[in-house]
Tab-separated table of C-alpha atoms in Angstrom:
chain	number	residue	atom	x	y	z
A	1	MET	CA	59.876	151.682	116.890
A	2	ALA	CA	61.710	148.358	117.209
A	3	GLU	CA	60.535	147.858	120.817
A	4	TRP	CA	56.942	148.562	119.787
A	5	LEU	CA	57.229	146.060	116.952
A	6	MET	CA	58.781	143.421	119.228
A	7	SER	CA	55.970	143.859	121.790
A	8	LEU	CA	53.398	143.588	118.996
A	9	LEU	CA	54.939	140.261	117.958
A	10	GLU	CA	55.213	138.868	121.530
A	11	SER	CA	53.224	135.711	120.803
A	12	ILE	CA	55.631	134.723	117.998
A	13	PRO	CA	58.812	132.785	118.863
A	14	LEU	CA	61.869	135.026	119.372
A	15	TYR	CA	63.823	133.721	116.369
A	16	LEU	CA	60.907	134.405	114.039
A	17	ARG	CA	60.469	137.886	115.579
A	18	ILE	CA	64.071	138.700	114.693
A	19	ILE	CA	63.552	137.537	111.092
A	20	ILE	CA	60.381	139.657	110.825
A	21	LEU	CA	62.192	142.649	112.320
A	22	GLY	CA	64.910	142.243	109.674
A	23	THR	CA	62.280	142.335	106.938
A	24	PHE	CA	60.715	145.723	107.763
A	25	PRO	CA	62.085	148.769	105.913
A	26	VAL	CA	62.491	150.911	109.017
A	27	THR	CA	64.402	148.376	111.098
A	28	GLU	CA	66.022	145.910	108.662
A	29	LEU	CA	69.082	144.107	109.999
A	30	ARG	CA	70.425	147.338	111.478
A	31	ALA	CA	68.002	146.841	114.372
A	32	ALA	CA	67.329	143.101	114.144
A	33	ILE	CA	70.898	141.978	114.913
A	34	PRO	CA	71.535	144.231	117.934
A	35	ILE	CA	68.116	143.384	119.376
A	36	ALA	CA	68.746	139.667	118.869
A	37	ILE	CA	72.095	139.917	120.662
A	38	ALA	CA	70.482	141.968	123.467
A	39	TYR	CA	67.895	139.181	123.868
A	40	GLY	CA	70.742	136.700	124.377
A	41	ILE	CA	70.839	135.105	120.929
A	42	PRO	CA	74.444	134.172	120.052
A	43	PRO	CA	76.002	136.657	117.591
A	44	GLY	CA	76.433	134.081	114.805
A	45	LEU	CA	72.780	133.107	114.957
A	46	ALA	CA	71.731	136.767	115.284
A	47	PHE	CA	73.674	137.454	112.071
A	48	ILE	CA	71.971	134.576	110.241
A	49	LEU	CA	68.484	135.577	111.421
A	50	GLY	CA	68.983	139.281	110.668
A	51	VAL	CA	70.449	138.649	107.220
A	52	ALA	CA	67.764	136.068	106.388
A	53	GLY	CA	65.027	138.510	107.348
A	54	ASN	CA	66.636	141.317	105.398
A	55	LEU	CA	66.981	139.150	102.277
A	56	LEU	CA	63.326	138.038	102.251
A	57	PRO	CA	61.964	141.143	100.478
A	58	VAL	CA	64.774	141.419	97.876
A	59	ILE	CA	63.276	139.344	95.045
A	60	PRO	CA	59.680	140.591	95.557
A	61	LEU	CA	60.912	144.201	95.605
A	62	LEU	CA	62.959	143.790	92.438
A	63	LEU	CA	60.039	142.135	90.680
A	64	ILE	CA	57.365	144.571	91.848
A	65	MET	CA	59.241	147.857	91.201
A	66	PRO	CA	58.552	147.980	87.425
A	67	TRP	CA	54.886	147.130	87.951
A	68	LEU	CA	54.562	149.662	90.783
A	69	PHE	CA	56.062	152.468	88.727
A	70	LYS	CA	53.800	151.631	85.776
A	71	LEU	CA	50.899	151.966	88.196
A	72	PHE	CA	52.267	155.297	89.517
A	73	ASP	CA	52.731	156.466	85.947
A	74	ARG	CA	48.944	156.518	85.575
A	75	VAL	CA	48.574	159.035	88.434
A	76	PRO	CA	49.038	162.621	87.183
A	77	PHE	CA	50.904	163.745	90.311
A	78	PHE	CA	53.549	161.054	89.865
A	79	GLN	CA	53.717	161.579	86.099
A	80	LYS	CA	54.592	165.201	86.622
A	81	HIS	CA	57.221	164.750	89.331
A	82	TRP	CA	58.747	161.324	88.754
A	83	GLY	CA	58.494	160.752	85.030
A	84	ARG	CA	61.425	162.961	84.061
A	85	LEU	CA	63.614	161.668	86.882
A	86	ILE	CA	62.994	158.046	85.940
A	87	GLU	CA	63.691	158.660	82.251
A	88	ARG	CA	66.963	160.530	82.893
A	89	THR	CA	68.123	157.933	85.385
A	90	ARG	CA	67.239	155.060	83.057
A	91	LYS	CA	69.119	156.610	80.109
A	92	LYS	CA	72.216	156.868	82.255
A	93	GLY	CA	71.513	153.463	83.788
A	94	HIS	CA	72.795	151.595	80.715
A	95	GLN	CA	76.104	153.447	80.914
A	96	VAL	CA	76.294	152.974	84.692
A	97	GLU	CA	75.213	149.320	84.663
A	98	LYS	CA	78.819	148.140	84.513
A	99	TYR	CA	79.618	149.985	87.744
A	100	GLY	CA	76.109	150.459	89.074
A	101	ALA	CA	75.887	147.043	90.709
A	102	LEU	CA	79.153	147.608	92.565
A	103	GLY	CA	77.923	151.024	93.686
A	104	LEU	CA	74.664	149.422	94.769
A	105	LEU	CA	76.556	146.798	96.786
A	106	ILE	CA	78.576	149.512	98.546
A	107	PHE	CA	75.454	151.602	99.178
A	108	VAL	CA	73.566	148.735	100.831
A	109	SER	CA	76.596	147.515	102.782
A	110	ILE	CA	76.938	150.807	104.666
A	111	PRO	CA	74.799	150.259	107.780
A	112	PHE	CA	73.261	153.720	108.005
A	113	PRO	CA	69.539	154.480	108.129
A	114	GLY	CA	68.083	154.658	104.639
A	115	THR	CA	70.792	152.595	102.948
A	116	GLY	CA	69.178	149.177	103.128
A	117	VAL	CA	67.545	146.734	100.773
A	118	TRP	CA	64.354	148.731	100.316
A	119	THR	CA	66.160	151.880	99.193
A	120	GLY	CA	68.709	149.818	97.262
A	121	SER	CA	65.936	148.089	95.312
A	122	LEU	CA	64.477	151.443	94.377
A	123	LEU	CA	67.896	152.677	93.245
A	124	ALA	CA	68.467	149.513	91.220
A	125	PHE	CA	65.182	150.092	89.411
A	126	LEU	CA	65.782	153.800	88.830
A	127	MET	CA	69.292	153.152	87.517
A	128	GLY	CA	68.008	150.408	85.246
A	129	ILE	CA	70.419	147.815	86.653
A	130	ASN	CA	69.827	144.286	85.400
A	131	PHE	CA	67.747	142.076	87.753
A	132	TRP	CA	70.533	139.549	88.353
A	133	TYR	CA	73.200	142.210	88.953
A	134	SER	CA	70.833	143.940	91.356
A	135	LEU	CA	70.047	140.708	93.155
A	136	ILE	CA	73.722	139.839	93.611
A	137	ALA	CA	74.636	143.385	94.670
A	138	LEU	CA	71.782	143.641	97.159
A	139	CYS	CA	72.527	140.230	98.671
A	140	GLY	CA	76.235	141.035	98.913
A	141	GLY	CA	75.479	144.403	100.491
A	142	VAL	CA	73.172	142.808	103.063
A	143	PHE	CA	75.848	140.236	103.922
A	144	LEU	CA	78.516	142.936	104.407
A	145	ALA	CA	76.149	145.167	106.398
A	146	GLY	CA	75.271	142.164	108.561
A	147	ILE	CA	78.937	141.596	109.348
A	148	ALA	CA	79.445	145.272	110.239
A	149	VAL	CA	76.341	145.446	112.441
A	150	THR	CA	77.177	142.164	114.194
A	151	VAL	CA	80.752	143.248	114.946
A	152	ALA	CA	79.557	146.646	116.187
A	153	SER	CA	76.844	145.025	118.324
A	154	ILE	CA	79.286	142.593	119.901
A	155	GLY	CA	81.640	145.462	120.703
A	156	PHE	CA	78.849	147.559	122.180
A	157	MET	CA	77.604	144.666	124.326
A	158	GLN	CA	81.135	143.997	125.623
A	159	ILE	CA	81.592	147.668	126.543
A	160	TYR	CA	78.165	147.689	128.223
A	161	GLN	CA	78.963	144.562	130.261
A	162	TYR	CA	82.365	145.982	131.213
A	163	LEU	CA	80.757	149.200	132.463
A	164	LEU	CA	78.173	147.221	134.452
A	165	ASN	CA	80.967	145.270	136.137
A	166	LEU	CA	82.723	148.539	137.078
A	167	GLU	CA	79.601	149.786	138.867
A	168	VAL	CA	79.382	146.597	140.944
A	169	LEU	CA	82.905	147.099	142.289
C-alpha cells in the first residue's frame, strides 16, 4: 500500500511525499517514518516529517466528527446500529473524561495498526472527551508513537546494514 502510494506521488518532492504518507489513515507515521529513513532522510527529519503529516488531520477530524455523526444519524441503518452505542459511550464519557484523555494518549502512542490519530479521534468523540483534552492527548500520542517508530526504524536499518556487510565478507 505504502509503495503504491509513494509511486503515485512520484512527481511530488520526497519530503512532501513523506508528510502526505503520514496523513493517510492506513499508513500514518507508522509507515511514513520507516519509509523516509529507507529513502535516506536523516532520522530526526524523518521524525519531524512523519509527525507533522500525522498531526495535520487532528483538528479537522475532531471538528468534523460531531457533524459527521449527526449526518449518519439521519440514515436509518446507522440509527439502528450506532445510536445506542454512541449514547451509552457518551453517558460514560463524562465520568471517564478525567482519565479518558490519558487513555487516549496511551492508545495513540502505541504504534500498532489501527491505533493512530484517525481511530483516536473517533474514540475521543464516542467517549465525549473535551476538544482540548482530545487535541492534547492525540498530539502527545503522535509524538510518543513517532519516537517509538523512529527508534525501531533506526534499529532495523542498523541490523539490515550489518547483515548486508556480513554477506560481502
